[in-house]
Amino acid sequence: MKRFAAYVFLLALLLTGCGGPVDPDTAQESIQVLAMDTAMLITTYGERSPAAAYACEDVIRDLEAKLSRTLENSEVFRLNAAGTLEDLEAELRTILSQAGYYCQETGGAFDVTVAPVVSAWGFAGGDEYRVPSQEELDRLLELVDGSAVKVNGQTVALGPGQSIDLGAIAKGCAADRILEVLQEYEVPRANISLGGNVLAWGDRPDGTPWRVGIQDPARVGEPNAFAGVLELTDAFAVTSGGYQRYFEQGGKTYHHIIDPATGHPADSGLRSVTVTAPAARKDDWNGTMCDAFSTALFVMGEEKALEFWRERGAGGTFDLVLVTEDGRVVVTEGLADRFTLDETSGYALEAASQ
């Protein structure tokens, strides 16, 4: 879960009075949505902004009803309960195919079949936090294998004893679907904050980019405490961090991002990973990609994350902001002129190049 990891700075606008002319570039609708265990804010602009905003909410509700692991009527719940599903809807089929692709691309650092391990730690929702024994983890790790999930037409089958959790890409999928809505309703600009998933669409009414703050993991309890600020136009930005959900036991902190290889919370030397990518075509799935990669690269750690970016992020496919445990913020070259370090954070800024 990526909760409150990035924030959109919202520009307060005064709309014209009742009966007066409305500038379509500044007409605004802003609604709050509580879904997917996350507080979300949808702000749309333009003459069709009210209809667009509520259509965005419908997208979120629809995906939550399909992808939730805990709602008994959802497709994912039924799949986990039966181990197979023969009436698979096209949307879930596509999402599962994307999940399998990202699992393969990241060498298993992203794997939706890690669900039983996540549950063992109590991070699945509704469970009490606990530290499972190594024996229990070893047994559950035998179930973690994304390649065992087979999708064939309208049928999907899990491996014996497997279950899946799409929480690590659900909000990314929602952002991709919301992009379709914004284009369909011809929304000129919008800022969509789905917890740690942000879609900055168009520019601000004054013509400047949207300003997206990256939470300082060391100052989570402080208002407006950022490691830095990104300036984005037509872009997705997704942040994952170990500070977002955790518990303490025996003087040690355990966070919710589980390494599928070890079954333990990832110990990678990173505090957070932000992945950005262009939001242009509705069929790019870049929001989902950012969601999956932010989790996987957090698991990988700085060195492997940058190597991954150099191999696959060339030409602006995606870029990164890494906040390290040793007090650095590493920004890849595609964001060099769009990132401003918060000088009060105490971090040292570094640039990564191809």
Short mmCIF file of C-alpha atoms in Angstrom, two decimals, residues 211 227-231 338-342:
data_model
loop_
_atom_site.label_atom_id
_atom_site.label_comp_id
_atom_site.label_asym_id
_atom_site.label_seq_id
_atom_site.Cartn_x
_atom_site.Cartn_y
_atom_site.Cartn_z
CA ARG A 211 4.08 20.69 -8.14
CA ALA A 227 12.43 15.57 0.55
CA GLY A 228 11.82 17.66 -2.56
CA VAL A 229 9.31 18.79 -5.13
CA LEU A 230 8.78 17.60 -8.71
CA GLU A 231 7.33 19.81 -11.44
CA ARG A 338 12.22 19.23 -12.71
CA PHE A 339 13.24 18.37 -9.15
CA THR A 340 14.00 20.84 -6.36
CA LEU A 341 15.52 19.55 -3.14
CA ASP A 342 13.96 20.80 0.08
#
